[in-house]
Amino acid sequence: MRFTNSYKDKIKEYVEKNKLTYKIDTMGCQMNENDSNKYAGILESMGFKKELDEKKANLILFNTCCVRENAENTLFGRLGFLKNRRIREENVYIVVVGCMTQQKHILDKIKISYPFVDVVLGTNAMSIFPKKLYDAILNHKKSIEYIEVGNEIEEEVPIIYDDKYKASVSIIYGCNNFCSYCIVPYVRGRERSRAPEDIINDIKSLAKKGYKEIMLLGQNVNSYGNDFKNKKYTFAMLLKEIEKIDGIEIIRFMSPHPKDFSDDVIEVIKQSKKIARQIHLPLQSGSTHILKEMNRKYTKEQYMKLVDKLKKIPDVSFSTDIIVGFPNESEEDFIETLDVVKKVGFDQIYMFIYSKRTGTRAANIDDKVSASTKVERLERLKKLYEEILPTLNKKMIGKEYNVLVEGKSKNNKELYTGRTSQNKVVIFKADDKAVGKIKKIKIESEHLWYLKGKIID
Ligand code: SAH
Ligand code: SF4
Ligand code: F3S
């Protein structure tokens, strides 16, 4: 479905006359970031201007996440805080979209406790956003209603990225995996792959605008194409096509599911000059027993075998997601996780304490593990990770890496920053002319969370 906005011109005059501004607050993963870029694109096409200060913005849009529980309290706290402004001031609007609002109980809570919210939409409803906004602003009509996640893919939605050189592109929406702890399949619907030509056209036009690095996004990128009728187009083929696009120098993707990581994708990475030498390979747990309970469909041994295959790619690095304290995770199970962490040597670990999500299978398990044990395990995992990291970093000292210069370092304004192909942050001396260019950098020292180096070419 092609996105059209027939309300654009009807509302623009009002928005521009009143100099309306917007602020987007994004929670959750990179897919949500990407959706927020599209909401920004839609709002700007309707005349809204970006405002960084929430207190000054006319329209505040919350793009929500519900993968873990605590986000709910954050959202409701923020809405409560905005109530006075919304009711007293003229031309203040509140929009709530995203995964959390795809749950009926959240919608009910907004209706009852926060009825001043103007528009509420779920995860796959960008095409109706312009109408809802138009109704809210010009007809004073609120819209808080439940919309099922459809199967439609919305193409050609205007998009505005925060960065000038790096952009993310969604290639597949939804998830079919139903890991037993995870709410995502319920709020994002089933897998829907975008047509290859739509993806390629988007990336070509990004390349024309000067973008150098592309991050391909999906809940499970390597099941890309499985939903096509003839199943003849695969993730490996898509990667090969993107490799051919002039101007794009670095290709990343996340997340692949270990169970779907096929040999042909490994082969494409090996042959590629552009695909980053960094694989994000969500582990979740190192215990085969817990993995089974999680419905991950691989064992510890299968995961390790895949890692060994991937380690044949020169200079490859790994990042991962780990859940600590899945219901009834034993000390032995947890030690298996630590064992995998030691053996793989992850450069980056996103670690989470298990959070019960109503509606998922794991939510029904009677959990005997105490909260304090879970916190203690998370601390032990963190400690192990910080012990391993310097050893991994030290291996990079003296080596040369191509780095896209992203701009000035936030913490050290004298220096510039970028990332190696392994996704390691490097800081170095440079000047503004280097920004947006790929430079060869020799690594000189490691500082746990970043490396220092110098430009040699
Ligand atoms: N599709 C991706 C990531 C989805 S959500 C994948 O499969 O890897 C991002 C991460 O949040 C997950 O990898 C998992 O580690 C974490 N997560 C998901 N549900 C969770 C829950 N109920 N409690 C704690 N962490 C969770
Ligand atoms: Fe959730 Fe599993 Fe799907 Fe990832 S693969 S989004 S963890 S159900
Ligand atoms: Fe959260 Fe939705 Fe992403 S639940 S992690 S924002 S897909």
mmCIF file with all atom_site columns, N, CA, C and O and ligand atoms in Angstrom, residues 27-33 63-68 98-100 123 182-184 187-188 219, ligand 3:
data_model
loop_
_atom_site.group_PDB
_atom_site.id
_atom_site.type_symbol
_atom_site.label_atom_id
_atom_site.label_alt_id
_atom_site.label_comp_id
_atom_site.label_asym_id
_atom_site.label_entity_id
_atom_site.label_seq_id
_atom_site.pdbx_PDB_ins_code
_atom_site.Cartn_x
_atom_site.Cartn_y
_atom_site.Cartn_z
_atom_site.occupancy
_atom_site.B_iso_or_equiv
_atom_site.pdbx_formal_charge
_atom_site.auth_seq_id
_atom_site.auth_comp_id
_atom_site.auth_asym_id
_atom_site.auth_atom_id
_atom_site.pdbx_PDB_model_num
ATOM   1  N  N   . MET A 1 27  ? 10.632 5.271   22.807 1.00 0.00 ? 27  MET A N   1
ATOM   2  C  CA  . MET A 1 27  ? 11.097 4.224   23.723 1.00 0.00 ? 27  MET A CA  1
ATOM   3  C  C   . MET A 1 27  ? 11.369 2.984   22.869 1.00 0.00 ? 27  MET A C   1
ATOM   4  O  O   . MET A 1 27  ? 10.862 2.859   21.769 1.00 0.00 ? 27  MET A O   1
ATOM   5  N  N   . GLY A 1 28  ? 12.145 2.033   23.434 1.00 0.00 ? 28  GLY A N   1
ATOM   6  C  CA  . GLY A 1 28  ? 12.264 0.733   22.769 1.00 0.00 ? 28  GLY A CA  1
ATOM   7  C  C   . GLY A 1 28  ? 13.361 0.624   21.739 1.00 0.00 ? 28  GLY A C   1
ATOM   8  O  O   . GLY A 1 28  ? 14.361 1.319   21.812 1.00 0.00 ? 28  GLY A O   1
ATOM   9  N  N   . CYS A 1 29  ? 13.114 -0.229  20.739 1.00 0.00 ? 29  CYS A N   1
ATOM   10 C  CA  . CYS A 1 29  ? 14.187 -0.695  19.868 1.00 0.00 ? 29  CYS A CA  1
ATOM   11 C  C   . CYS A 1 29  ? 14.355 0.179   18.629 1.00 0.00 ? 29  CYS A C   1
ATOM   12 O  O   . CYS A 1 29  ? 13.662 1.163   18.427 1.00 0.00 ? 29  CYS A O   1
ATOM   13 N  N   . GLN A 1 30  ? 15.281 -0.262  17.775 1.00 0.00 ? 30  GLN A N   1
ATOM   14 C  CA  . GLN A 1 30  ? 15.574 0.512   16.571 1.00 0.00 ? 30  GLN A CA  1
ATOM   15 C  C   . GLN A 1 30  ? 14.420 0.543   15.585 1.00 0.00 ? 30  GLN A C   1
ATOM   16 O  O   . GLN A 1 30  ? 14.321 1.450   14.776 1.00 0.00 ? 30  GLN A O   1
ATOM   17 N  N   . MET A 1 31  ? 13.551 -0.455  15.686 1.00 0.00 ? 31  MET A N   1
ATOM   18 C  CA  . MET A 1 31  ? 12.374 -0.422  14.808 1.00 0.00 ? 31  MET A CA  1
ATOM   19 C  C   . MET A 1 31  ? 11.456 0.728   15.193 1.00 0.00 ? 31  MET A C   1
ATOM   20 O  O   . MET A 1 31  ? 10.860 1.366   14.336 1.00 0.00 ? 31  MET A O   1
ATOM   21 N  N   . ASN A 1 32  ? 11.388 0.977   16.482 1.00 0.00 ? 32  ASN A N   1
ATOM   22 C  CA  . ASN A 1 32  ? 10.602 2.117   16.936 1.00 0.00 ? 32  ASN A CA  1
ATOM   23 C  C   . ASN A 1 32  ? 11.267 3.432   16.532 1.00 0.00 ? 32  ASN A C   1
ATOM   24 O  O   . ASN A 1 32  ? 10.588 4.388   16.164 1.00 0.00 ? 32  ASN A O   1
ATOM   25 N  N   . GLU A 1 33  ? 12.598 3.476   16.612 1.00 0.00 ? 33  GLU A N   1
ATOM   26 C  CA  . GLU A 1 33  ? 13.337 4.672   16.163 1.00 0.00 ? 33  GLU A CA  1
ATOM   27 C  C   . GLU A 1 33  ? 12.991 4.954   14.709 1.00 0.00 ? 33  GLU A C   1
ATOM   28 O  O   . GLU A 1 33  ? 12.729 6.092   14.315 1.00 0.00 ? 33  GLU A O   1
ATOM   29 N  N   . ASN A 1 63  ? 6.249  7.422   21.246 1.00 0.00 ? 63  ASN A N   1
ATOM   30 C  CA  . ASN A 1 63  ? 6.274  6.159   20.515 1.00 0.00 ? 63  ASN A CA  1
ATOM   31 C  C   . ASN A 1 63  ? 6.729  5.086   21.505 1.00 0.00 ? 63  ASN A C   1
ATOM   32 O  O   . ASN A 1 63  ? 7.881  5.053   21.910 1.00 0.00 ? 63  ASN A O   1
ATOM   33 N  N   . THR A 1 64  ? 5.799  4.226   21.896 1.00 0.00 ? 64  THR A N   1
ATOM   34 C  CA  . THR A 1 64  ? 5.998  3.404   23.096 1.00 0.00 ? 64  THR A CA  1
ATOM   35 C  C   . THR A 1 64  ? 6.493  1.985   22.834 1.00 0.00 ? 64  THR A C   1
ATOM   36 O  O   . THR A 1 64  ? 6.341  1.448   21.736 1.00 0.00 ? 64  THR A O   1
ATOM   37 N  N   . CYS A 1 65  ? 7.051  1.397   23.883 1.00 0.00 ? 65  CYS A N   1
ATOM   38 C  CA  . CYS A 1 65  ? 7.559  0.018   23.867 1.00 0.00 ? 65  CYS A CA  1
ATOM   39 C  C   . CYS A 1 65  ? 6.934  -0.736  25.032 1.00 0.00 ? 65  CYS A C   1
ATOM   40 O  O   . CYS A 1 65  ? 6.682  -0.147  26.082 1.00 0.00 ? 65  CYS A O   1
ATOM   41 N  N   . CYS A 1 66  ? 6.705  -2.047  24.869 1.00 0.00 ? 66  CYS A N   1
ATOM   42 C  CA  . CYS A 1 66  ? 6.146  -2.800  26.001 1.00 0.00 ? 66  CYS A CA  1
ATOM   43 C  C   . CYS A 1 66  ? 6.897  -4.100  26.216 1.00 0.00 ? 66  CYS A C   1
ATOM   44 O  O   . CYS A 1 66  ? 6.381  -5.032  26.811 1.00 0.00 ? 66  CYS A O   1
ATOM   45 N  N   . VAL A 1 67  ? 8.129  -4.162  25.729 1.00 0.00 ? 67  VAL A N   1
ATOM   46 C  CA  . VAL A 1 67  ? 8.865  -5.421  25.816 1.00 0.00 ? 67  VAL A CA  1
ATOM   47 C  C   . VAL A 1 67  ? 9.165  -5.787  27.269 1.00 0.00 ? 67  VAL A C   1
ATOM   48 O  O   . VAL A 1 67  ? 9.236  -6.953  27.621 1.00 0.00 ? 67  VAL A O   1
ATOM   49 N  N   . ARG A 1 68  ? 9.339  -4.751  28.097 1.00 0.00 ? 68  ARG A N   1
ATOM   50 C  CA  . ARG A 1 68  ? 9.472  -4.971  29.546 1.00 0.00 ? 68  ARG A CA  1
ATOM   51 C  C   . ARG A 1 68  ? 8.476  -4.071  30.274 1.00 0.00 ? 68  ARG A C   1
ATOM   52 O  O   . ARG A 1 68  ? 8.019  -3.066  29.725 1.00 0.00 ? 68  ARG A O   1
ATOM   53 N  N   . GLY A 1 98  ? 2.570  3.188   18.899 1.00 0.00 ? 98  GLY A N   1
ATOM   54 C  CA  . GLY A 1 98  ? 3.572  2.146   19.118 1.00 0.00 ? 98  GLY A CA  1
ATOM   55 C  C   . GLY A 1 98  ? 3.059  0.895   19.776 1.00 0.00 ? 98  GLY A C   1
ATOM   56 O  O   . GLY A 1 98  ? 1.859  0.647   19.867 1.00 0.00 ? 98  GLY A O   1
ATOM   57 N  N   . CYS A 1 99  ? 4.020  0.098   20.242 1.00 0.00 ? 99  CYS A N   1
ATOM   58 C  CA  . CYS A 1 99  ? 3.716  -1.272  20.695 1.00 0.00 ? 99  CYS A CA  1
ATOM   59 C  C   . CYS A 1 99  ? 2.805  -1.308  21.916 1.00 0.00 ? 99  CYS A C   1
ATOM   60 O  O   . CYS A 1 99  ? 1.912  -2.150  21.998 1.00 0.00 ? 99  CYS A O   1
ATOM   61 N  N   . MET A 1 100 ? 3.036  -0.412  22.880 1.00 0.00 ? 100 MET A N   1
ATOM   62 C  CA  . MET A 1 100 ? 2.257  -0.481  24.112 1.00 0.00 ? 100 MET A CA  1
ATOM   63 C  C   . MET A 1 100 ? 0.768  -0.274  23.852 1.00 0.00 ? 100 MET A C   1
ATOM   64 O  O   . MET A 1 100 ? -0.082 -0.949  24.435 1.00 0.00 ? 100 MET A O   1
ATOM   65 N  N   . THR A 1 123 ? 0.728  -0.091  16.073 1.00 0.00 ? 123 THR A N   1
ATOM   66 C  CA  . THR A 1 123 ? 2.030  -0.215  15.405 1.00 0.00 ? 123 THR A CA  1
ATOM   67 C  C   . THR A 1 123 ? 1.980  -0.146  13.881 1.00 0.00 ? 123 THR A C   1
ATOM   68 O  O   . THR A 1 123 ? 2.999  -0.060  13.238 1.00 0.00 ? 123 THR A O   1
ATOM   69 N  N   . CYS A 1 182 ? 8.094  -13.316 25.167 1.00 0.00 ? 182 CYS A N   1
ATOM   70 C  CA  . CYS A 1 182 ? 8.125  -12.067 24.384 1.00 0.00 ? 182 CYS A CA  1
ATOM   71 C  C   . CYS A 1 182 ? 6.748  -11.593 23.904 1.00 0.00 ? 182 CYS A C   1
ATOM   72 O  O   . CYS A 1 182 ? 5.948  -12.368 23.376 1.00 0.00 ? 182 CYS A O   1
ATOM   73 N  N   . ILE A 1 183 ? 6.513  -10.331 24.032 1.00 0.00 ? 183 ILE A N   1
ATOM   74 C  CA  . ILE A 1 183 ? 5.233  -9.733  23.674 1.00 0.00 ? 183 ILE A CA  1
ATOM   75 C  C   . ILE A 1 183 ? 5.200  -9.245  22.210 1.00 0.00 ? 183 ILE A C   1
ATOM   76 O  O   . ILE A 1 183 ? 4.133  -9.021  21.643 1.00 0.00 ? 183 ILE A O   1
ATOM   77 N  N   . VAL A 1 184 ? 6.404  -9.138  21.615 1.00 0.00 ? 184 VAL A N   1
ATOM   78 C  CA  . VAL A 1 184 ? 6.497  -8.503  20.290 1.00 0.00 ? 184 VAL A CA  1
ATOM   79 C  C   . VAL A 1 184 ? 5.554  -9.111  19.232 1.00 0.00 ? 184 VAL A C   1
ATOM   80 O  O   . VAL A 1 184 ? 4.848  -8.371  18.546 1.00 0.00 ? 184 VAL A O   1
ATOM   81 N  N   . VAL A 1 187 ? 2.101  -7.651  19.472 1.00 0.00 ? 187 VAL A N   1
ATOM   82 C  CA  . VAL A 1 187 ? 1.859  -6.222  19.210 1.00 0.00 ? 187 VAL A CA  1
ATOM   83 C  C   . VAL A 1 187 ? 2.365  -5.756  17.842 1.00 0.00 ? 187 VAL A C   1
ATOM   84 O  O   . VAL A 1 187 ? 2.013  -4.666  17.387 1.00 0.00 ? 187 VAL A O   1
ATOM   85 N  N   . ARG A 1 188 ? 3.189  -6.595  17.212 1.00 0.00 ? 188 ARG A N   1
ATOM   86 C  CA  . ARG A 1 188 ? 3.707  -6.222  15.886 1.00 0.00 ? 188 ARG A CA  1
ATOM   87 C  C   . ARG A 1 188 ? 3.163  -7.108  14.773 1.00 0.00 ? 188 ARG A C   1
ATOM   88 O  O   . ARG A 1 188 ? 3.494  -6.908  13.601 1.00 0.00 ? 188 ARG A O   1
ATOM   89 N  N   . GLN A 1 219 ? 12.611 -7.793  13.202 1.00 0.00 ? 219 GLN A N   1
ATOM   90 C  CA  . GLN A 1 219 ? 12.666 -8.611  14.415 1.00 0.00 ? 219 GLN A CA  1
ATOM   91 C  C   . GLN A 1 219 ? 13.417 -9.902  14.149 1.00 0.00 ? 219 GLN A C   1
ATOM   92 O  O   . GLN A 1 219 ? 13.979 -10.500 15.053 1.00 0.00 ? 219 GLN A O   1
HETATM 93 FE FE1 . F3S B 2 .   ? 9.650  -2.573  22.244 1.00 0.00 ? 3   F3S B FE1 1
HETATM 94 FE FE2 . F3S B 2 .   ? 8.043  -2.833  20.233 1.00 0.00 ? 3   F3S B FE2 1
HETATM 95 FE FE3 . F3S B 2 .   ? 10.642 -2.772  19.846 1.00 0.00 ? 3   F3S B FE3 1
HETATM 96 S  S1  . F3S B 2 .   ? 7.804  -3.795  22.196 1.00 0.00 ? 3   F3S B S1  1
HETATM 97 S  S2  . F3S B 2 .   ? 11.470 -3.632  21.712 1.00 0.00 ? 3   F3S B S2  1
HETATM 98 S  S3  . F3S B 2 .   ? 9.443  -1.128  20.613 1.00 0.00 ? 3   F3S B S3  1
HETATM 99 S  S4  . F3S B 2 .   ? 9.151  -3.961  18.713 1.00 0.00 ? 3   F3S B S4  1
#
